[in-house]
Amino acid sequence: MSATLDGVTMSEVTVGGVTRAEYCVIACAEAWRGDGEVLASPMGPIPSTGARLARRTFSPELLLTDGEALLVGPDGAPEGWLPYRQHLALVTGGRRHVMMGASQIDRFGNQNISCVGDWEQPTRQLLGVRGGPVNTVNNPVSYWVPRHSARVFVEKVDMIGGVGYDSAAAAGPTATRFHRIPRVVSNLGVFDFATEDHAMRLASLHPGVTVEDVVAATGFELVIPDDGVPYTREPSPAELELIREDLDPKGLRDREVRG
Amino acid sequence: MGDKTMTADEAVSRLESGMTLGIGGWGSRRKPMALVRALLRTAITDLTVVSYGGPDVGMLAAAGRIRKLVAPFATLDSIPLEPHYRTARESGSLELMEIDEAMFMWGLRASANRLPFLPVRAGIGSDVMRVNPGLRTVTSPYEDESTGVRETFVAMPALRLDAALVHLNRADHAGNGQYLGPDPYFDDLFCEAARTAYVSCERIVDTAELTKAAPPQTLLVKRLNVSGVVEAPGGAHFTSCVPDHDRDEGFQRLYASMPWPEFAGRFLAGDEQAYRTAVRAWHEEQS
């Protein structure tokens, strides 16, 4: 199968044979474990591969779209219709787990894809808040950051689109009732908010990354567990084959995360 | 049934400076670009534009026609950031009401239902409340059965429109509009939320033709909400209008990279026919 050969050739194979991008796919897939029959809404190639991997393996009940208006099964055949208007309504019903991008994210999970600098006249206009506000107070929202740096992981975001734990708490029960940020995945590791004050915690390191690497690339004080940080789990041979041969044979994951 | 067919120029001649204008489609998808181009040929300015923003917002901003924008984003989809919108924002030349995608939808719904507001959870806890100090909240008169709490929501104000511009695949001469792609977007809501609405379409057909090959649920827009119908084949160009045509990605890249005065000079100096001729000539140069 030439697709297999191409897939492997294009991957930057590490010592263990698993690339960093493949660990990222596994870490994203794990976000949807145990979610049951909900819509998985991944943004970007690696979260998308992760969501489809989860459905093909340990979370078969997940629903996925074609990125437009159709719900599609694992073979790509439509199983339902989900135009934007229904998608926005489904968000408020809560049966969804989205993984959004983040141009900035802070230690309590406030997220920004709107603009950098002063909102009145930004130094860099980005997308706008999009669905960040509606997503974060209605259904679980995880985040994906392909290039972990202190410019992304900041002390305070310039414009809160995605609501973090401190902002939700300050806003009261309407904001906290359905608010949950299960995880943040970056090219360096996995992060969560399983701390007393919901400050971001280093949950796992991708193999080849050190705690020092992560600390150096983070613009705020991360919670580092005293009893050591585990590594992101290894993909099974069957998962690797699925990723490389079926889900991402062209190796789009390697364009998002190198090495 | 009255015949509402008119040209794009006739449609925009009914608009005035200072109006609040809703523009249908989504990002770089099925935008009424021929109507936007016609608008650019007029002197109409000082507009409040309400849009799930794409190149419609970019072009009107580049031409200095927007006083205030109401939007959750502006994007070209395959090119994430709208270049002219960015320039306008970074130079501070645009007043912005930045709201969430769902807040936007409920704002249109409130207007369509003649309600002053609708309660939404979206926005609470986010900086949408900080940058829109005019946004108010509303507290439920009912205690929640499980928590006993009376929740407080954003009172999303009605997005009332003086006029709406949308582009569909088909319409009849009376203004019944039909979409044939996978997503209606919010074009019916834009028309319902507006005092007047102008529908451009790929092809005007007889009413009976609308349901000959397509099911009745494709009939998105009703004539009682429509003031004018414009036949504009390729009228969404360079945005997508499936199944009639995909997005013109090559031309969109040109739009996103060419300095605005040069782009406007080459493609927008004449009428719609001149635009099409100039686009065709550009494509021939590329092949």
XYZ file of C-alpha atoms in Angstrom:
546
model
C 0.000 0.000 0.000
C 1.742 3.115 -1.204
C -0.274 5.351 1.102
C 1.298 3.571 4.070
C 4.778 4.023 2.692
C 4.141 7.704 1.970
C 2.704 8.191 5.435
C 5.740 6.715 7.131
C 8.192 8.467 4.828
C 6.652 11.855 5.520
C 6.633 11.352 9.280
C 9.668 12.468 11.191
C 10.277 9.250 13.046
C 11.771 9.608 16.508
C 13.970 7.111 18.338
C 11.011 5.156 19.640
C 9.357 5.172 16.221
C 6.493 7.382 17.396
C 6.557 11.022 16.290
C 5.703 14.003 18.484
C 2.681 14.674 16.255
C 1.452 11.145 16.950
C 1.706 11.660 20.714
C -0.306 14.846 20.195
C -2.975 12.881 18.296
C -3.190 10.384 21.172
C -3.379 13.176 23.759
C -6.186 14.881 21.809
C -8.081 11.602 21.325
C -7.977 10.997 25.097
C -9.921 14.242 25.632
C -13.065 12.517 24.316
C -12.656 9.246 26.285
C -15.786 8.442 28.263
C -17.813 11.303 26.747
C -20.485 8.933 25.400
C -22.942 9.907 22.669
C -22.032 13.573 22.151
C -20.787 15.688 19.258
C -16.992 15.921 19.100
C -16.020 19.262 17.534
C -12.292 19.319 16.819
C -10.662 22.419 15.270
C -7.475 21.755 13.294
C -5.813 18.686 11.755
C -4.367 17.039 14.889
C -7.516 17.390 17.068
C -9.536 16.172 14.075
C -7.366 13.081 13.689
C -7.569 12.552 17.455
C -11.367 12.747 17.525
C -11.686 10.284 14.665
C -9.186 7.966 16.357
C -11.249 8.072 19.559
C -14.399 7.156 17.644
C -12.681 4.318 15.777
C -11.312 2.851 19.020
C -12.443 3.603 22.576
C -15.330 6.084 22.064
C -17.434 4.645 19.222
C -20.610 6.567 20.233
C -19.116 9.980 19.342
C -20.739 12.037 16.568
C -18.544 13.880 14.072
C -19.203 16.287 11.211
C -17.564 16.614 7.805
C -16.462 20.103 8.888
C -19.502 21.568 7.123
C -23.176 20.733 7.608
C -23.239 16.914 7.676
C -22.820 14.406 10.479
C -20.799 11.561 9.007
C -20.037 8.011 10.083
C -16.539 6.460 10.177
C -16.851 5.583 6.463
C -17.759 9.180 5.591
C -21.408 8.372 4.836
C -23.829 11.045 6.120
C -25.893 10.043 9.162
C -27.393 13.432 9.929
C -27.715 17.125 9.141
C -26.129 19.806 11.301
C -26.133 23.238 9.644
C -24.685 26.155 11.664
C -28.064 27.115 13.124
C -28.573 23.626 14.574
C -24.958 23.439 15.662
C -25.343 26.684 17.668
C -28.522 25.312 19.259
C -26.850 21.970 20.029
C -24.100 23.841 21.897
C -26.635 25.243 24.342
C -28.073 21.764 24.882
C -24.636 20.720 26.102
C -24.209 17.366 24.283
C -20.892 18.380 22.787
C -17.178 18.557 23.587
C -15.240 21.027 21.472
C -11.477 21.383 21.156
C -10.730 24.970 20.118
C -7.485 26.702 19.265
C -6.012 29.425 21.479
C -3.823 32.349 20.422
C -3.517 33.102 24.139
C -4.472 31.034 27.186
C -3.874 31.855 30.847
C -3.412 29.865 34.045
C -7.157 29.665 34.737
C -8.040 28.688 31.163
C -9.231 32.027 29.807
C -8.747 31.849 26.040
C -8.293 34.469 23.330
C -8.551 34.180 19.540
C -9.956 37.684 19.126
C -7.092 40.163 19.081
C -3.717 40.964 20.649
C -3.196 44.247 22.446
C -5.781 46.832 23.402
C -9.213 45.735 22.142
C -10.117 49.325 21.142
C -7.244 49.363 18.650
C -5.449 46.024 18.645
C -1.830 45.632 17.598
C -2.911 42.405 15.911
C -6.500 41.689 14.969
C -7.204 37.956 14.921
C -10.457 36.077 14.250
C -12.843 37.516 16.815
C -14.430 35.686 19.748
C -16.287 33.310 17.386
C -18.177 30.750 19.534
C -15.841 30.887 22.529
C -18.331 32.557 24.904
C -21.246 30.240 24.052
C -19.098 27.106 24.062
C -17.409 27.624 27.405
C -20.539 28.253 29.488
C -22.532 25.452 27.853
C -20.396 22.395 27.119
C -16.914 21.024 27.855
C -14.191 22.934 25.985
C -10.641 21.657 25.574
C -7.854 23.530 23.810
C -5.125 22.664 21.336
C -1.901 24.677 20.974
C 0.502 23.387 18.291
C 3.381 25.710 19.298
C 3.716 26.027 23.065
C 5.352 29.337 23.957
C 5.250 32.120 26.525
C 3.457 34.244 23.902
C 0.539 31.788 23.970
C 0.629 30.688 27.619
C 0.338 34.162 29.143
C -0.356 35.513 32.630
C -3.452 37.341 31.380
C -5.160 37.127 27.989
C -5.895 40.383 26.144
C -9.534 39.510 25.322
C -11.501 36.763 27.067
C -13.506 34.862 24.468
C -13.317 31.416 26.084
C -14.265 31.748 29.755
C -11.727 30.467 32.306
C -12.411 29.106 35.800
C -11.727 32.398 37.636
C -13.896 34.412 35.232
C -16.724 31.883 35.458
C -16.566 31.926 39.263
C -16.633 35.730 39.305
C -19.652 35.774 36.983
C -21.718 33.406 39.134
C -23.881 30.307 38.729
C -25.043 31.071 35.169
C -21.425 30.822 34.037
C -20.227 28.003 36.304
C -23.205 25.656 35.972
C -22.092 23.880 32.782
C -18.508 25.190 32.647
C -15.675 22.669 32.304
C -12.246 22.695 30.660
C -11.170 19.036 30.572
C -7.696 19.549 29.110
C -5.239 21.638 27.154
C -3.001 19.762 24.738
C 0.150 21.335 23.291
C 3.119 20.050 21.330
C 4.923 19.686 24.676
C 2.368 17.994 26.894
C -1.084 17.757 28.408
C -2.466 20.205 30.983
C -5.571 20.269 33.147
C -7.129 22.291 35.952
C -7.372 19.534 38.583
C -6.084 21.784 41.353
C -7.776 23.372 44.344
C -8.052 26.818 42.753
C -8.323 25.497 39.166
C -4.866 26.798 38.222
C -3.367 25.016 35.208
C -1.423 21.866 36.053
C 1.076 19.900 34.007
C -0.669 16.526 33.618
C 1.707 14.715 31.281
C 4.820 15.313 29.181
C 5.158 14.004 25.656
C 8.176 11.660 25.537
C 11.329 13.651 24.776
C 10.090 16.766 26.625
C 11.316 17.791 30.102
C 9.546 19.745 32.839
C 12.181 22.463 32.317
C 11.263 22.720 28.615
C 7.625 23.297 29.538
C 8.356 25.782 32.323
C 10.648 27.772 30.018
C 7.929 27.965 27.351
C 5.141 29.014 29.741
C 4.537 32.643 30.706
C 2.937 31.897 34.082
C 3.561 29.646 37.062
C 2.321 26.155 36.222
C 1.361 23.695 38.920
C 3.909 20.872 38.737
C 2.859 17.819 40.780
C 5.349 16.999 43.579
C 5.124 13.268 42.972
C 6.413 13.504 39.404
C 4.901 14.036 35.984
C 3.956 11.002 33.872
C 4.576 10.744 30.154
C 1.726 10.874 27.652
C 0.769 7.264 26.972
C 2.179 5.280 24.065
C -0.104 4.617 21.102
C -0.890 0.947 20.532
C 0.363 -0.614 17.278
C -3.250 -0.714 16.067
C -3.705 3.015 16.832
C -0.479 3.886 15.014
C -1.609 1.923 11.987
C -4.998 3.693 12.049
C -3.382 7.131 12.262
C -0.796 6.488 9.567
C -2.822 4.444 7.089
C -6.464 5.484 7.499
C -6.940 8.759 9.343
C -4.006 10.882 8.156
C -2.165 9.059 5.353
C -0.872 12.364 3.924
C 0.814 13.246 7.216
C -0.964 16.583 7.748
C -0.145 16.131 11.457
C 3.561 16.628 10.705
C 2.872 20.021 9.155
C 1.229 21.139 12.397
C 3.830 19.664 14.789
C 7.379 18.825 13.759
C 9.796 16.293 15.233
C -48.207 38.506 -7.257
C -46.078 41.494 -8.075
C -42.923 41.154 -10.094
C -40.049 42.158 -7.785
C -37.218 41.599 -10.219
C -34.739 44.429 -10.469
C -31.071 45.006 -11.175
C -28.416 45.086 -8.466
C -28.011 48.817 -9.071
C -31.768 49.360 -8.618
C -31.687 47.363 -5.379
C -28.866 49.376 -3.818
C -30.395 52.648 -5.024
C -33.043 52.027 -2.377
C -30.433 52.053 0.383
C -29.202 55.154 2.164
C -26.166 56.275 4.063
C -26.404 55.659 7.791
C -28.576 52.538 7.456
C -28.162 49.325 9.431
C -27.491 46.637 6.867
C -27.558 42.873 7.454
C -25.491 40.782 5.067
C -26.240 37.054 4.754
C -23.967 34.056 4.144
C -21.167 33.084 6.514
C -17.450 33.931 6.302
C -16.490 33.315 2.694
C -19.643 31.321 1.933
C -22.597 32.402 -0.224
C -22.101 36.101 0.359
C -24.185 38.522 -1.790
C -21.009 39.872 -3.386
C -22.655 41.254 -6.553
C -24.904 43.376 -4.304
C -21.862 44.430 -2.246
C -20.052 45.386 -5.460
C -23.111 47.385 -6.543
C -23.100 49.093 -3.160
C -19.439 49.999 -3.677
C -20.418 51.735 -6.946
C -22.700 54.103 -5.011
C -21.683 56.864 -2.597
C -23.563 55.177 0.271
C -21.513 55.214 3.469
C -21.687 55.527 7.272
C -23.232 52.044 7.441
C -23.806 49.817 10.441
C -23.061 46.364 9.041
C -24.403 43.220 10.748
C -22.654 40.126 9.413
C -21.034 36.750 10.060
C -18.122 38.527 8.446
C -16.231 37.607 5.315
C -14.985 39.567 2.294
C -18.243 41.556 2.367
C -16.994 43.187 5.560
C -13.433 43.387 4.214
C -14.394 45.219 1.024
C -16.819 47.642 2.658
C -14.238 48.366 5.363
C -11.458 48.859 2.823
C -13.679 51.323 0.945
C -14.397 53.201 4.185
C -18.147 52.571 4.118
C -18.566 51.039 7.573
C -19.082 53.233 10.623
C -19.947 50.361 12.924
C -19.668 46.602 12.586
C -21.712 44.018 14.523
C -19.997 40.636 14.165
C -18.633 37.586 15.994
C -15.698 37.238 13.549
C -14.414 38.114 10.090
C -12.714 35.354 8.106
C -12.055 34.126 4.576
C -12.330 30.491 5.823
C -9.436 29.034 3.806
C -7.477 32.171 4.753
C -8.234 32.548 8.470
C -7.791 36.306 8.822
C -9.627 38.891 6.676
C -6.850 41.297 5.641
C -8.859 44.501 5.158
C -10.885 43.952 8.318
C -7.584 43.541 10.166
C -6.250 46.787 8.735
C -9.416 48.646 9.693
C -9.281 47.317 13.259
C -5.581 47.901 13.718
C -5.922 51.485 12.489
C -8.874 52.011 14.830
C -11.134 53.165 12.001
C -14.030 50.875 12.871
C -16.505 50.915 15.703
C -17.118 47.300 16.684
C -19.837 45.424 18.561
C -18.021 42.105 19.001
C -20.410 39.366 20.095
C -20.487 35.582 20.147
C -21.815 33.583 17.157
C -24.850 32.378 19.089
C -25.584 35.800 20.607
C -25.633 37.102 17.046
C -28.175 34.454 15.989
C -30.429 35.213 18.977
C -30.169 38.936 18.229
C -31.528 38.300 14.729
C -34.230 36.024 16.174
C -35.313 38.693 18.646
C -35.684 41.163 15.787
C -37.548 38.648 13.595
C -39.930 38.002 16.519
C -40.350 41.711 17.342
C -38.911 41.183 20.822
C -36.603 43.756 22.452
C -34.199 41.021 23.585
C -33.781 37.291 24.152
C -32.003 35.755 27.155
C -28.805 33.865 26.358
C -26.206 32.184 28.555
C -23.469 33.051 26.031
C -21.419 36.107 26.917
C -21.629 35.756 30.699
C -18.102 35.668 32.160
C -16.428 36.738 28.901
C -14.967 40.072 27.791
C -17.885 40.472 25.380
C -19.533 42.106 28.400
C -16.496 44.351 28.992
C -16.174 45.630 25.418
C -19.945 46.139 25.034
C -20.848 48.163 28.132
C -24.331 48.685 26.666
C -25.185 44.999 27.016
C -27.598 44.372 29.891
C -28.460 41.219 31.814
C -31.840 39.794 32.766
C -32.649 37.625 35.781
C -35.067 34.733 35.465
C -38.339 35.195 37.375
C -38.303 31.423 37.957
C -36.169 29.519 40.425
C -34.304 26.626 38.854
C -35.922 23.343 39.953
C -32.647 21.618 40.778
C -30.530 24.469 42.135
C -33.114 26.919 43.477
C -31.131 29.679 41.789
C -32.618 32.455 39.680
C -30.051 32.602 36.921
C -28.940 35.834 35.276
C -28.494 35.873 31.508
C -27.355 38.272 28.821
C -30.362 40.163 27.449
C -29.237 40.002 23.827
C -30.818 43.048 22.158
C -32.707 42.632 18.894
C -30.469 43.233 15.873
C -32.936 45.337 13.913
C -32.025 45.848 10.284
C -33.104 48.568 7.846
C -32.237 46.228 5.004
C -30.872 42.733 4.401
C -28.815 41.534 1.439
C -28.634 37.784 0.769
C -27.642 35.525 -2.115
C -29.401 32.223 -2.860
C -29.225 29.562 -5.535
C -32.713 30.123 -6.996
C -35.652 32.473 -6.593
C -38.863 33.215 -8.416
C -39.870 36.695 -9.567
C -42.031 37.199 -6.460
C -39.149 36.667 -4.024
C -39.496 33.044 -2.937
C -35.863 32.055 -2.396
C -34.240 28.622 -2.437
C -30.903 27.277 -1.199
C -29.551 24.089 -2.779
C -26.333 23.583 -0.795
C -25.942 21.765 2.535
C -26.379 24.839 4.770
C -29.029 27.597 4.711
C -26.770 29.729 6.954
C -29.059 32.434 8.439
C -30.396 34.115 5.320
C -34.070 33.627 6.213
C -33.443 35.195 9.627
C -31.666 38.186 8.069
C -34.710 38.769 5.825
C -37.169 38.347 8.724
C -35.138 40.723 10.933
C -35.116 43.487 8.291
C -37.632 46.107 7.175
C -36.649 45.436 3.559
C -34.696 42.588 2.000
C -33.016 42.098 -1.358
C -32.352 38.583 -2.629
C -29.889 37.981 -5.406
C -29.749 34.521 -6.929
C -27.891 32.444 -9.465
C -31.031 32.038 -11.539
C -34.606 33.342 -11.448
C -36.999 30.513 -12.358
C -40.761 30.016 -12.586
C -42.361 29.251 -9.227
C -43.261 25.722 -10.358
C -39.618 25.118 -11.286
C -38.491 25.587 -7.660
C -39.904 22.260 -6.474
C -39.576 20.233 -9.671
C -36.267 18.649 -8.647
C -35.761 19.919 -5.077
C -37.853 19.229 -1.958
C -40.028 22.037 -0.499
C -37.806 22.413 2.599
C -35.177 24.041 0.353
C -37.547 27.035 0.069
C -35.782 29.144 2.662
C -36.999 32.689 2.088
C -40.663 33.673 1.721
C -41.770 36.422 -0.621
C -43.572 38.344 2.143
C -40.118 39.165 3.529
C -38.587 40.196 0.212
C -38.637 43.598 -1.494
C -36.494 42.879 -4.524
C -35.108 39.950 -6.532
C -31.917 40.263 -8.540
C -30.702 37.673 -11.018
C -26.930 37.574 -10.531
C -25.242 34.449 -11.902
C -21.896 34.119 -10.118
C -23.263 36.738 -7.738
C -21.502 35.198 -4.741
C -18.093 35.217 -6.460
C -15.428 34.763 -5.093
C -17.153 33.126 -2.122
C -18.697 29.645 -2.459
C -22.242 29.027 -3.668
C -22.560 25.258 -3.804
C -23.794 23.396 -5.765
C -23.644 26.154 -8.400
C -19.974 26.938 -7.820
C -17.191 26.461 -5.268
C -15.129 29.240 -3.769
C -12.627 30.750 -6.255
C -9.609 30.071 -4.048
C -7.049 31.484 -6.479
C -8.910 34.734 -6.818
C -9.521 34.936 -3.068
C -5.744 34.609 -2.519
C -5.270 37.484 -4.945
C -7.856 39.583 -3.068
C -6.110 38.832 0.231
C -2.617 39.710 -1.023
C -3.125 42.592 -3.486
C -3.113 46.143 -2.121
C -6.730 47.340 -1.976
C -6.391 50.370 -4.328
C -4.827 48.125 -6.970
C -7.511 45.437 -6.528
C -10.332 47.980 -6.623
C -8.796 49.686 -9.650
C -8.479 46.507 -11.642
C -11.693 44.698 -10.675
C -14.201 47.141 -9.186
C -13.912 50.236 -11.391
C -16.717 49.179 -13.750
C -20.060 47.381 -13.555
C -20.699 43.692 -12.751
C -20.078 42.714 -16.378
C -16.715 44.472 -16.265
C -15.909 42.631 -13.020
C -16.613 39.261 -14.610
C -14.542 40.144 -17.666
C -11.622 41.259 -15.486
C -11.821 38.077 -13.384
C -11.870 35.933 -16.527
C -8.868 37.803 -17.920
C -6.967 37.296 -14.653
C -7.707 33.554 -14.698
C -6.497 33.324 -18.293
C -3.231 34.998 -17.281
C -2.787 32.380 -14.587
C -3.323 29.322 -16.801
